[in-house]
Amino acid sequence: DVKVTQSSRYLVKRTGEKVFLECVQDMDHENMFWYRQDPGLGLRLIYFSYDVKMKEKGDIPEGYSVSREKKERFSLILESASTNQTSMYLCASSVRGYGYTFGSGTRLTVV
Amino acid sequence: QKEVEQNSGPLSVPEGAIASLNCTYSDRGSQSFFWYRQYSGKSPELIMSIYSNGDKEDGRFTAQLNKASQYVSLLIRDSQPSDSATYLCAVNRAGGKLIFGQGTELSVKP
């Protein structure tokens, strides 16, 4: 089975901090995605990547950036954390045309 | 109109009944359709995928797709309390991205 590992299950950060969320997948998938999930708003796509060093903006990229230096690793960066970025962050990977496999999620609280 | 819409919940069914979850989508070019189950506090888990019109069965789950009507559904037979979760419908957008519905919360009462 594909395994997608997110480095932290819970994180608490202060406003203005730079935050790194790490995601690693072990099945050589080309595609990787970052979503956030909020009550009433569902899953919203932040950024995605189809290949190493490639990135594309999703629907809500403001305040975020990403890095994909290796095929298996896709990092989400909050340049200056704000309280409205408190959310559940979900990383996923896939082969094109097939469903995603999600990581276990990181619940980030910004205080 | 939202790209992917699901019938609003929560949906409550008695144990042993059939639960029916519905989803409509707006992009006629969509080719791949997925159902995810998400338990409270957990990440979504892929339970069914369907790519062509008709029914696809996997155990107690049946996915149904009608591209002409832009409609996909999930039937859960012999519902169990352990099926209580939020079910997310997902439809592919060009380039391999998935668009998710808001989810339908299912509660199976013993």
Short mmCIF file of C-alpha atoms in Angstrom, two decimals:
data_model
loop_
_atom_site.label_atom_id
_atom_site.label_comp_id
_atom_site.label_asym_id
_atom_site.label_seq_id
_atom_site.Cartn_x
_atom_site.Cartn_y
_atom_site.Cartn_z
CA ASP A 1 0.00 0.00 0.00
CA VAL A 2 1.03 3.55 -0.70
CA LYS A 3 2.07 5.33 2.40
CA VAL A 4 1.94 9.10 2.71
CA THR A 5 3.59 10.37 5.86
CA GLN A 6 3.11 13.81 7.31
CA SER A 7 5.77 14.75 9.79
CA SER A 8 3.54 16.15 12.54
CA ARG A 9 0.08 15.22 13.73
CA TYR A 10 -0.43 18.36 15.81
CA LEU A 11 1.42 21.69 15.70
CA VAL A 12 1.01 24.90 17.64
CA LYS A 13 2.80 27.96 16.25
CA ARG A 14 2.83 31.66 17.00
CA THR A 15 1.60 34.38 14.68
CA GLY A 16 4.37 35.51 12.34
CA GLU A 17 6.40 32.31 12.57
CA LYS A 18 7.59 30.52 9.45
CA VAL A 19 6.06 27.06 9.45
CA PHE A 20 7.15 23.98 7.50
CA LEU A 21 4.83 21.04 6.94
CA GLU A 22 6.54 18.00 5.49
CA CYS A 23 5.06 15.19 3.43
CA VAL A 24 6.77 12.07 2.13
CA GLN A 25 5.31 9.31 -0.06
CA ASP A 26 6.93 5.96 -0.73
CA MET A 27 5.39 4.77 -4.01
CA ASP A 28 7.11 6.91 -6.62
CA HIS A 29 3.95 8.89 -7.41
CA GLU A 30 4.37 11.82 -9.76
CA ASN A 31 1.59 13.93 -8.32
CA MET A 32 1.48 15.47 -4.87
CA PHE A 33 -1.04 17.86 -3.38
CA TRP A 34 -1.64 20.02 -0.35
CA TYR A 35 -5.18 20.70 0.87
CA ARG A 36 -6.62 22.35 3.89
CA GLN A 37 -9.90 21.25 5.40
CA ASP A 38 -12.15 23.52 7.42
CA PRO A 39 -15.67 22.93 8.77
CA GLY A 40 -18.27 24.12 6.30
CA LEU A 41 -15.66 24.81 3.60
CA GLY A 42 -14.60 21.28 2.78
CA LEU A 43 -11.27 20.40 1.18
CA ARG A 44 -9.57 23.25 -0.64
CA LEU A 45 -6.50 22.83 -2.84
CA ILE A 46 -3.54 25.00 -1.87
CA TYR A 47 -0.74 23.82 -4.19
CA PHE A 48 0.12 20.80 -6.24
CA SER A 49 3.09 19.37 -8.10
CA TYR A 50 3.37 16.98 -11.03
CA ASP A 51 7.12 16.58 -10.95
CA VAL A 52 10.30 17.45 -9.11
CA LYS A 53 10.88 21.20 -8.89
CA MET A 54 7.49 21.82 -10.47
CA LYS A 55 4.65 23.53 -8.62
CA GLU A 56 1.26 24.94 -9.50
CA LYS A 57 -1.09 27.12 -7.52
CA GLY A 58 -4.36 25.66 -6.42
CA ASP A 59 -7.48 27.53 -5.41
CA ILE A 60 -6.15 29.21 -2.25
CA PRO A 61 -2.36 29.71 -2.54
CA GLU A 62 -2.15 33.08 -0.80
CA GLY A 63 0.12 32.99 2.22
CA TYR A 64 1.64 29.64 1.28
CA SER A 65 4.54 28.36 -0.78
CA VAL A 66 5.80 24.86 -1.55
CA SER A 67 9.00 23.03 -2.34
CA ARG A 68 9.58 19.78 -4.18
CA GLU A 69 13.29 19.06 -4.37
CA LYS A 70 12.85 15.29 -4.46
CA LYS A 71 10.09 13.22 -6.03
CA GLU A 72 9.01 11.69 -2.75
CA ARG A 73 8.90 14.88 -0.69
CA PHE A 74 6.53 17.85 -0.93
CA SER A 75 6.76 20.59 1.65
CA LEU A 76 4.22 23.29 2.45
CA ILE A 77 5.55 26.54 3.86
CA LEU A 78 3.59 29.19 5.70
CA GLU A 79 5.79 32.23 5.23
CA SER A 80 4.32 34.17 8.16
CA ALA A 81 1.68 32.20 10.02
CA SER A 82 -1.60 33.91 10.79
CA THR A 83 -4.55 32.83 12.90
CA ASN A 84 -6.71 32.31 9.79
CA GLN A 85 -4.32 29.56 8.77
CA THR A 86 -5.40 27.45 11.71
CA SER A 87 -6.71 24.35 9.98
CA MET A 88 -6.26 20.67 9.20
CA TYR A 89 -3.65 20.28 6.46
CA LEU A 90 -3.76 17.20 4.29
CA CYS A 91 -1.10 16.00 1.91
CA ALA A 92 -1.95 13.52 -0.85
CA SER A 93 -0.21 11.73 -3.68
CA SER A 94 -1.47 9.98 -6.80
CA VAL A 95 -0.79 8.60 -10.20
CA ARG A 96 -2.62 10.67 -12.81
CA GLY A 97 -6.17 9.48 -13.38
CA TYR A 98 -6.38 7.59 -10.13
CA GLY A 99 -7.56 8.53 -6.68
CA TYR A 100 -5.42 10.18 -4.08
CA THR A 101 -3.88 8.58 -1.06
CA PHE A 102 -3.93 10.99 1.85
CA GLY A 103 -1.55 11.36 4.73
CA SER A 104 -2.87 11.33 8.27
CA GLY A 105 -3.07 15.13 8.37
CA THR A 106 -1.52 17.89 10.44
CA ARG A 107 -3.77 19.91 12.69
CA LEU A 108 -2.12 23.32 12.89
CA THR A 109 -3.11 25.90 15.45
CA VAL A 110 -1.72 29.43 15.12
CA VAL A 111 -1.96 31.48 18.29
CA GLN B 1 -23.24 26.27 -9.02
CA LYS B 2 -20.62 24.27 -7.16
CA GLU B 3 -18.49 21.94 -9.22
CA VAL B 4 -19.38 18.98 -7.03
CA GLU B 5 -22.51 18.91 -4.92
CA GLN B 6 -23.61 16.30 -2.43
CA ASN B 7 -26.96 15.89 -0.73
CA SER B 8 -26.81 17.64 2.58
CA GLY B 9 -26.80 15.55 5.70
CA PRO B 10 -26.75 14.32 8.18
CA LEU B 11 -28.23 11.10 6.86
CA SER B 12 -29.45 8.68 9.48
CA VAL B 13 -30.28 5.04 8.73
CA PRO B 14 -30.97 2.05 10.97
CA GLU B 15 -28.47 -0.78 11.16
CA GLY B 16 -28.97 -3.24 8.32
CA ALA B 17 -30.62 -0.71 5.99
CA ILE B 18 -29.32 0.60 2.69
CA ALA B 19 -27.68 4.03 2.81
CA SER B 20 -27.82 6.05 -0.41
CA LEU B 21 -25.40 8.91 -0.95
CA ASN B 22 -25.69 11.16 -3.99
CA CYS B 23 -23.41 13.51 -5.86
CA THR B 24 -23.76 15.70 -8.95
CA TYR B 25 -20.98 17.41 -10.87
CA SER B 26 -20.85 20.22 -13.40
CA ASP B 27 -17.89 19.41 -15.67
CA ARG B 28 -19.04 17.13 -18.50
CA GLY B 29 -15.40 16.37 -19.31
CA SER B 30 -14.80 14.59 -15.99
CA GLN B 31 -13.73 10.99 -16.45
CA SER B 32 -12.85 9.72 -12.99
CA PHE B 33 -15.03 9.60 -9.91
CA PHE B 34 -14.21 8.62 -6.37
CA TRP B 35 -15.82 8.10 -3.00
CA TYR B 36 -13.87 8.70 0.17
CA ARG B 37 -14.83 7.89 3.74
CA GLN B 38 -13.63 10.16 6.51
CA TYR B 39 -14.00 9.30 10.17
CA SER B 40 -14.06 12.18 12.61
CA GLY B 41 -10.55 13.52 13.20
CA LYS B 42 -9.04 11.28 10.54
CA SER B 43 -7.97 11.80 6.93
CA PRO B 44 -10.07 10.69 3.94
CA GLU B 45 -9.74 7.09 2.82
CA LEU B 46 -10.48 6.00 -0.75
CA ILE B 47 -13.22 3.36 -0.80
CA MET B 48 -14.52 3.33 -4.38
CA SER B 49 -13.50 4.55 -7.81
CA ILE B 50 -15.60 4.42 -10.97
CA TYR B 51 -14.72 5.43 -14.50
CA SER B 52 -17.51 4.19 -16.78
CA ASN B 53 -21.30 4.35 -16.77
CA GLY B 54 -23.14 1.75 -14.76
CA ASP B 55 -22.59 0.04 -11.45
CA LYS B 56 -19.44 -1.10 -9.72
CA GLU B 57 -19.71 -3.34 -6.69
CA ASP B 58 -17.15 -3.98 -3.96
CA GLY B 59 -18.47 -5.93 -1.00
CA ARG B 60 -21.29 -3.97 0.60
CA PHE B 61 -20.52 -0.89 -1.49
CA THR B 62 -21.91 -0.10 -4.93
CA ALA B 63 -20.96 2.98 -6.91
CA GLN B 64 -23.25 4.09 -9.71
CA LEU B 65 -22.31 6.50 -12.49
CA ASN B 66 -24.51 8.22 -15.05
CA LYS B 67 -22.43 10.62 -17.13
CA ALA B 68 -25.41 11.84 -19.16
CA SER B 69 -27.08 13.03 -15.99
CA GLN B 70 -23.74 14.02 -14.39
CA TYR B 71 -24.61 11.96 -11.37
CA VAL B 72 -22.70 9.53 -9.21
CA SER B 73 -23.96 7.69 -6.16
CA LEU B 74 -22.79 5.33 -3.46
CA LEU B 75 -24.98 2.64 -1.96
CA ILE B 76 -24.02 0.94 1.27
CA ARG B 77 -25.92 -2.29 1.87
CA ASP B 78 -26.44 -3.81 5.31
CA SER B 79 -25.22 -0.59 6.94
CA GLN B 80 -23.23 -1.03 10.13
CA PRO B 81 -22.53 1.44 12.95
CA SER B 82 -18.89 1.34 11.83
CA ASP B 83 -20.02 2.93 8.53
CA SER B 84 -20.88 6.11 10.44
CA ALA B 85 -18.60 8.72 8.89
CA THR B 86 -18.55 11.58 6.41
CA TYR B 87 -18.53 10.47 2.78
CA LEU B 88 -16.82 12.68 0.24
CA CYS B 89 -17.49 12.57 -3.49
CA ALA B 90 -14.54 13.58 -5.68
CA VAL B 91 -14.42 14.26 -9.40
CA ASN B 92 -11.33 14.78 -11.51
CA ARG B 93 -10.59 18.14 -13.03
CA ALA B 94 -8.26 18.58 -15.98
CA GLY B 95 -4.67 17.83 -15.05
CA GLY B 96 -5.38 15.13 -12.50
CA LYS B 97 -6.65 17.35 -9.72
CA LEU B 98 -9.67 16.23 -7.74
CA ILE B 99 -12.54 18.46 -6.74
CA PHE B 100 -14.33 17.37 -3.59
CA GLY B 101 -17.90 17.83 -2.53
CA GLN B 102 -18.69 19.13 0.92
CA GLY B 103 -19.42 15.64 2.18
CA THR B 104 -22.45 13.87 3.57
CA GLU B 105 -22.41 12.78 7.19
CA LEU B 106 -23.87 9.31 7.65
CA SER B 107 -25.05 8.00 10.99
CA VAL B 108 -26.00 4.33 11.31
CA LYS B 109 -28.12 3.70 14.39
CA PRO B 110 -27.89 0.29 16.13
#
